[in-house]
PDB file of C-alpha atoms in Angstrom:
ATOM      1  CA  MET A   1      -1.446 -18.149   5.988  1.00 52.00           C
ATOM      2  CA  SER A   2      -2.701 -16.394   9.236  1.00 58.00           C
ATOM      3  CA  GLY A   3      -6.704 -15.093   9.229  1.00 63.00           C
ATOM      4  CA  THR A   4      -9.879 -15.380   8.002  1.00 68.00           C
ATOM      5  CA  PRO A   5     -10.920 -14.881   4.491  1.00 67.00           C
ATOM      6  CA  ALA A   6     -12.386 -11.464   5.681  1.00 74.00           C
ATOM      7  CA  GLU A   7      -9.060 -10.397   6.944  1.00 92.00           C
ATOM      8  CA  LEU A   8      -7.012 -11.240   3.778  1.00 96.00           C
ATOM      9  CA  LEU A   9      -6.528  -8.933   0.379  1.00 96.00           C
ATOM     10  CA  LYS A  10      -5.271 -10.284  -2.882  1.00 98.00           C
ATOM     11  CA  VAL A  11      -3.217  -7.807  -4.179  1.00 98.00           C
ATOM     12  CA  THR A  12      -1.747  -8.108  -7.678  1.00 98.00           C
ATOM     13  CA  VAL A  13       1.170  -5.475  -8.724  1.00 98.00           C
ATOM     14  CA  GLY A  14       2.304  -6.393 -12.434  1.00 97.00           C
ATOM     15  CA  PRO A  15       2.481 -10.151 -12.502  1.00 98.00           C
ATOM     16  CA  PHE A  16       3.538 -10.342  -8.573  1.00 98.00           C
ATOM     17  CA  VAL A  17       0.828 -12.022  -6.463  1.00 98.00           C
ATOM     18  CA  PHE A  18       0.875 -11.203  -2.836  1.00 98.00           C
ATOM     19  CA  VAL A  19      -1.261 -12.052  -0.034  1.00 98.00           C
ATOM     20  CA  ALA A  20      -2.460  -8.999   2.878  1.00 98.00           C
ATOM     21  CA  ARG A  21      -3.768  -9.384   5.926  1.00 98.00           C
ATOM     22  CA  PHE A  22      -5.784  -6.165   7.475  1.00 98.00           C
ATOM     23  CA  GLU A  23      -4.969  -4.854  10.214  1.00 98.00           C
ATOM     24  CA  ILE A  24      -7.792  -4.514  11.552  1.00 96.00           C
ATOM     25  CA  GLU A  25      -7.712  -4.071  14.972  1.00 96.00           C
ATOM     26  CA  LYS A  26      -4.950  -1.260  14.134  1.00 97.00           C
ATOM     27  CA  ALA A  27      -6.835   1.123  11.535  1.00 97.00           C
ATOM     28  CA  PRO A  28     -10.126  -0.117  11.732  1.00 97.00           C
ATOM     29  CA  GLU A  29     -11.938   2.946  10.009  1.00 96.00           C
ATOM     30  CA  THR A  30      -9.053   2.790   7.571  1.00 96.00           C
ATOM     31  CA  CYS A  31      -9.835  -0.805   7.018  1.00 97.00           C
ATOM     32  CA  ARG A  32     -13.326  -0.855   6.621  1.00 96.00           C
ATOM     33  CA  ILE A  33     -13.266   2.339   4.010  1.00 94.00           C
ATOM     34  CA  PHE A  34     -10.829   0.851   1.955  1.00 95.00           C
ATOM     35  CA  LYS A  35     -12.840  -2.361   1.885  1.00 96.00           C
ATOM     36  CA  SER A  36     -16.010  -0.578   0.539  1.00 94.00           C
ATOM     37  CA  PHE A  37     -13.994   0.792  -2.860  1.00 94.00           C
ATOM     38  CA  LEU A  38     -12.945  -3.476  -3.163  1.00 96.00           C
ATOM     39  CA  PRO A  39     -12.432  -4.176  -6.022  1.00 97.00           C
ATOM     40  CA  PHE A  40     -10.004  -1.601  -6.224  1.00 96.00           C
ATOM     41  CA  ARG A  41      -7.482  -0.922  -9.552  1.00 97.00           C
ATOM     42  CA  ASN A  42      -5.421   1.911 -10.517  1.00 97.00           C
ATOM     43  CA  GLN A  43      -1.506   1.967 -11.166  1.00 97.00           C
ATOM     44  CA  THR A  44       1.544   2.007  -9.432  1.00 97.00           C
ATOM     45  CA  ILE A  45       4.928   3.952  -9.916  1.00 96.00           C
ATOM     46  CA  HIS A  46       7.801   4.212  -8.145  1.00 96.00           C
ATOM     47  CA  SER A  47       7.955   6.401  -5.244  1.00 93.00           C
ATOM     48  CA  ARG A  48      10.225   9.328  -5.839  1.00 83.00           C
ATOM     49  CA  TRP A  49      10.938  10.345  -1.655  1.00 86.00           C
ATOM     50  CA  SER A  50       9.622   6.658   0.317  1.00 91.00           C
ATOM     51  CA  GLY A  51      13.347   4.545  -1.217  1.00 92.00           C
ATOM     52  CA  GLU A  52      12.114   1.447  -1.539  1.00 95.00           C
ATOM     53  CA  ALA A  53       8.533   1.407  -2.444  1.00 96.00           C
ATOM     54  CA  VAL A  54       5.977   1.856  -4.843  1.00 97.00           C
ATOM     55  CA  TRP A  55       2.739   4.326  -4.457  1.00 95.00           C
ATOM     56  CA  VAL A  56      -0.167   4.972  -6.055  1.00 95.00           C
ATOM     57  CA  PRO A  57      -1.022   9.310  -6.141  1.00 92.00           C
ATOM     58  CA  LEU A  58      -4.202   9.450  -5.477  1.00 91.00           C
ATOM     59  CA  GLY A  59      -4.771  13.529  -6.009  1.00 87.00           C
ATOM     60  CA  ASP A  60      -7.253  15.187  -4.046  1.00 87.00           C
ATOM     61  CA  PHE A  61      -9.359  11.876  -3.223  1.00 85.00           C
ATOM     62  CA  ALA A  62     -11.214  12.377  -0.226  1.00 84.00           C
ATOM     63  CA  PHE A  63     -10.643   8.704   1.674  1.00 83.00           C
ATOM     64  CA  GLY A  64     -12.655  10.166   4.581  1.00 85.00           C
ATOM     65  CA  ALA A  65     -10.169   8.353   7.162  1.00 87.00           C
ATOM     66  CA  GLY A  66      -8.575  10.203   9.551  1.00 90.00           C
ATOM     67  CA  PHE A  67      -5.169   9.351  10.923  1.00 93.00           C
ATOM     68  CA  GLU A  68      -4.536   5.916  12.888  1.00 96.00           C
ATOM     69  CA  ASN A  69      -1.645   3.509  13.113  1.00 96.00           C
ATOM     70  CA  HIS A  70       0.686   6.093  11.064  1.00 95.00           C
ATOM     71  CA  THR A  71       3.681   5.321  10.891  1.00 96.00           C
ATOM     72  CA  SER A  72       6.497   7.094   8.419  1.00 95.00           C
ATOM     73  CA  HIS A  73       9.123   4.018   8.611  1.00 96.00           C
ATOM     74  CA  PRO A  74       7.210   1.170   7.359  1.00 97.00           C
ATOM     75  CA  SER A  75       8.751  -2.514   7.602  1.00 97.00           C
ATOM     76  CA  ARG A  76       9.091  -4.381   4.159  1.00 97.00           C
ATOM     77  CA  GLY A  77       5.234  -5.445   2.951  1.00 98.00           C
ATOM     78  CA  ASP A  78       3.566  -2.702   4.806  1.00 98.00           C
ATOM     79  CA  ILE A  79       1.375  -0.798   2.888  1.00 98.00           C
ATOM     80  CA  LEU A  80       0.342   2.998   4.163  1.00 98.00           C
ATOM     81  CA  LEU A  81      -2.659   5.117   3.087  1.00 96.00           C
ATOM     82  CA  TYR A  82      -1.429   8.978   3.548  1.00 94.00           C
ATOM     83  CA  PRO A  83      -5.616   9.894   4.088  1.00 90.00           C
ATOM     84  CA  GLY A  84      -4.160  13.800   2.092  1.00 84.00           C
ATOM     85  CA  GLY A  85      -3.783  16.655   4.069  1.00 83.00           C
ATOM     86  CA  PHE A  86       0.283  18.290   3.499  1.00 84.00           C
ATOM     87  CA  SER A  87       0.851  15.933   0.092  1.00 86.00           C
ATOM     88  CA  GLU A  88      -1.668  14.624  -1.899  1.00 87.00           C
ATOM     89  CA  THR A  89      -3.739  11.124  -1.067  1.00 90.00           C
ATOM     90  CA  GLU A  90      -1.966   8.113  -1.754  1.00 93.00           C
ATOM     91  CA  LEU A  91      -0.917   4.500  -1.035  1.00 96.00           C
ATOM     92  CA  LEU A  92       2.581   3.562  -0.482  1.00 96.00           C
ATOM     93  CA  PHE A  93       3.705  -0.149  -0.806  1.00 98.00           C
ATOM     94  CA  ALA A  94       7.416  -0.431   1.010  1.00 98.00           C
ATOM     95  CA  TYR A  95       9.013  -3.302  -0.738  1.00 97.00           C
ATOM     96  CA  GLY A  96      12.408  -2.593   1.366  1.00 96.00           C
ATOM     97  CA  SER A  97      13.947  -0.317   3.415  1.00 94.00           C
ATOM     98  CA  SER A  98      11.834   2.935   3.350  1.00 95.00           C
ATOM     99  CA  HIS A  99      10.503   6.485   4.725  1.00 94.00           C
ATOM    100  CA  PHE A 100       7.538   7.808   4.123  1.00 93.00           C
ATOM    101  CA  ALA A 101       8.107  11.021   2.621  1.00 88.00           C
ATOM    102  CA  SER A 102       6.812  14.048  -0.353  1.00 86.00           C
ATOM    103  CA  LYS A 103       8.265  17.015  -1.375  1.00 83.00           C
ATOM    104  CA  MET A 104       6.472  18.589   1.723  1.00 80.00           C
ATOM    105  CA  GLY A 105       8.860  16.699   3.865  1.00 87.00           C
ATOM    106  CA  VAL A 106       8.431  13.595   5.985  1.00 92.00           C
ATOM    107  CA  LEU A 107       4.471  11.922   6.100  1.00 91.00           C
ATOM    108  CA  ALA A 108       3.343   9.641   8.467  1.00 92.00           C
ATOM    109  CA  GLY A 109       0.733   6.957   6.717  1.00 95.00           C
ATOM    110  CA  ASN A 110      -2.208   4.546   8.122  1.00 97.00           C
ATOM    111  CA  HIS A 111      -0.573   0.656   7.885  1.00 98.00           C
ATOM    112  CA  PHE A 112      -3.507  -0.832   7.059  1.00 98.00           C
ATOM    113  CA  LEU A 113      -2.129  -3.768   5.131  1.00 98.00           C
ATOM    114  CA  THR A 114       0.437  -6.109   5.812  1.00 98.00           C
ATOM    115  CA  VAL A 115       1.495  -9.081   3.256  1.00 98.00           C
ATOM    116  CA  VAL A 116       1.643 -12.478   5.012  1.00 98.00           C
ATOM    117  CA  GLU A 117       2.186 -14.625   1.868  1.00 98.00           C
ATOM    118  CA  GLY A 118       4.461 -13.750  -1.780  1.00 98.00           C
ATOM    119  CA  ARG A 119       7.015 -11.691   0.461  1.00 98.00           C
ATOM    120  CA  GLU A 120       9.824 -13.587  -1.421  1.00 98.00           C
ATOM    121  CA  HIS A 121       8.379 -11.183  -4.568  1.00 98.00           C
ATOM    122  CA  LEU A 122       8.541  -7.839  -2.947  1.00 98.00           C
ATOM    123  CA  GLU A 123      12.264  -7.045  -4.261  1.00 98.00           C
ATOM    124  CA  PRO A 124      11.815  -8.592  -7.870  1.00 98.00           C
ATOM    125  CA  MET A 125       7.875  -6.142  -7.657  1.00 98.00           C
ATOM    126  CA  GLY A 126      10.388  -3.469  -6.494  1.00 97.00           C
ATOM    127  CA  ARG A 127      12.877  -3.212  -9.226  1.00 97.00           C
ATOM    128  CA  MET A 128      10.548  -4.163 -12.056  1.00 98.00           C
ATOM    129  CA  VAL A 129       8.690  -0.822 -11.258  1.00 98.00           C
ATOM    130  CA  LEU A 130      11.443   1.139 -10.762  1.00 97.00           C
ATOM    131  CA  TRP A 131      13.030   0.046 -14.267  1.00 97.00           C
ATOM    132  CA  GLN A 132      10.168  -0.699 -16.064  1.00 97.00           C
ATOM    133  CA  GLY A 133       7.663   2.176 -15.175  1.00 97.00           C
ATOM    134  CA  ALA A 134       3.918   2.036 -14.161  1.00 98.00           C
ATOM    135  CA  GLN A 135       2.622  -1.223 -13.535  1.00 98.00           C
ATOM    136  CA  ASP A 136      -1.374  -2.007 -12.774  1.00 98.00           C
ATOM    137  CA  ILE A 137      -2.112  -2.745  -8.967  1.00 98.00           C
ATOM    138  CA  ALA A 138      -5.582  -4.391  -8.101  1.00 98.00           C
ATOM    139  CA  PHE A 139      -6.834  -4.861  -4.464  1.00 98.00           C
ATOM    140  CA  GLU A 140      -9.335  -7.655  -4.980  1.00 97.00           C
ATOM    141  CA  PRO A 141     -11.211  -9.961  -1.968  1.00 94.00           C
ATOM    142  CA  LEU A 142      -9.409 -13.049  -1.578  1.00 87.00           C
ATOM    143  CA  SER A 143     -11.939 -15.277  -2.826  1.00 73.00           C
ATOM    144  CA  ALA A 144     -11.511 -13.348  -6.823  1.00 51.00           C
TER     145      ALA A 144
END
């Protein structure tokens, strides 16, 4: 595991546990604001347009960060925050091949977390959400 405890986060999706590293140097504002919401709990569902990814729809929630370190092509294990605009605010968690999009077209989200532990559980997690439906998701300090 690389990173100090302040740079790491426990991410739980259903029975699967991951450790993710904040991308503090690349997305400092997104990381700072997201940390202020910890612990963050919601539900995740399978993405409709983005390929092998699950997402957390957040509606018209005003997150407060602009675009930084944004991408439409997240890598396996990347977690993005789309701060809203053309589509609703959302989190996207790529577990495989993904191209971030919505019914409005291609989106770019802030890559602010990268899974550094538990990567072997990414595909089983994604398949579980696809075939079993919505799952609880939690983002918590690593010490929790």
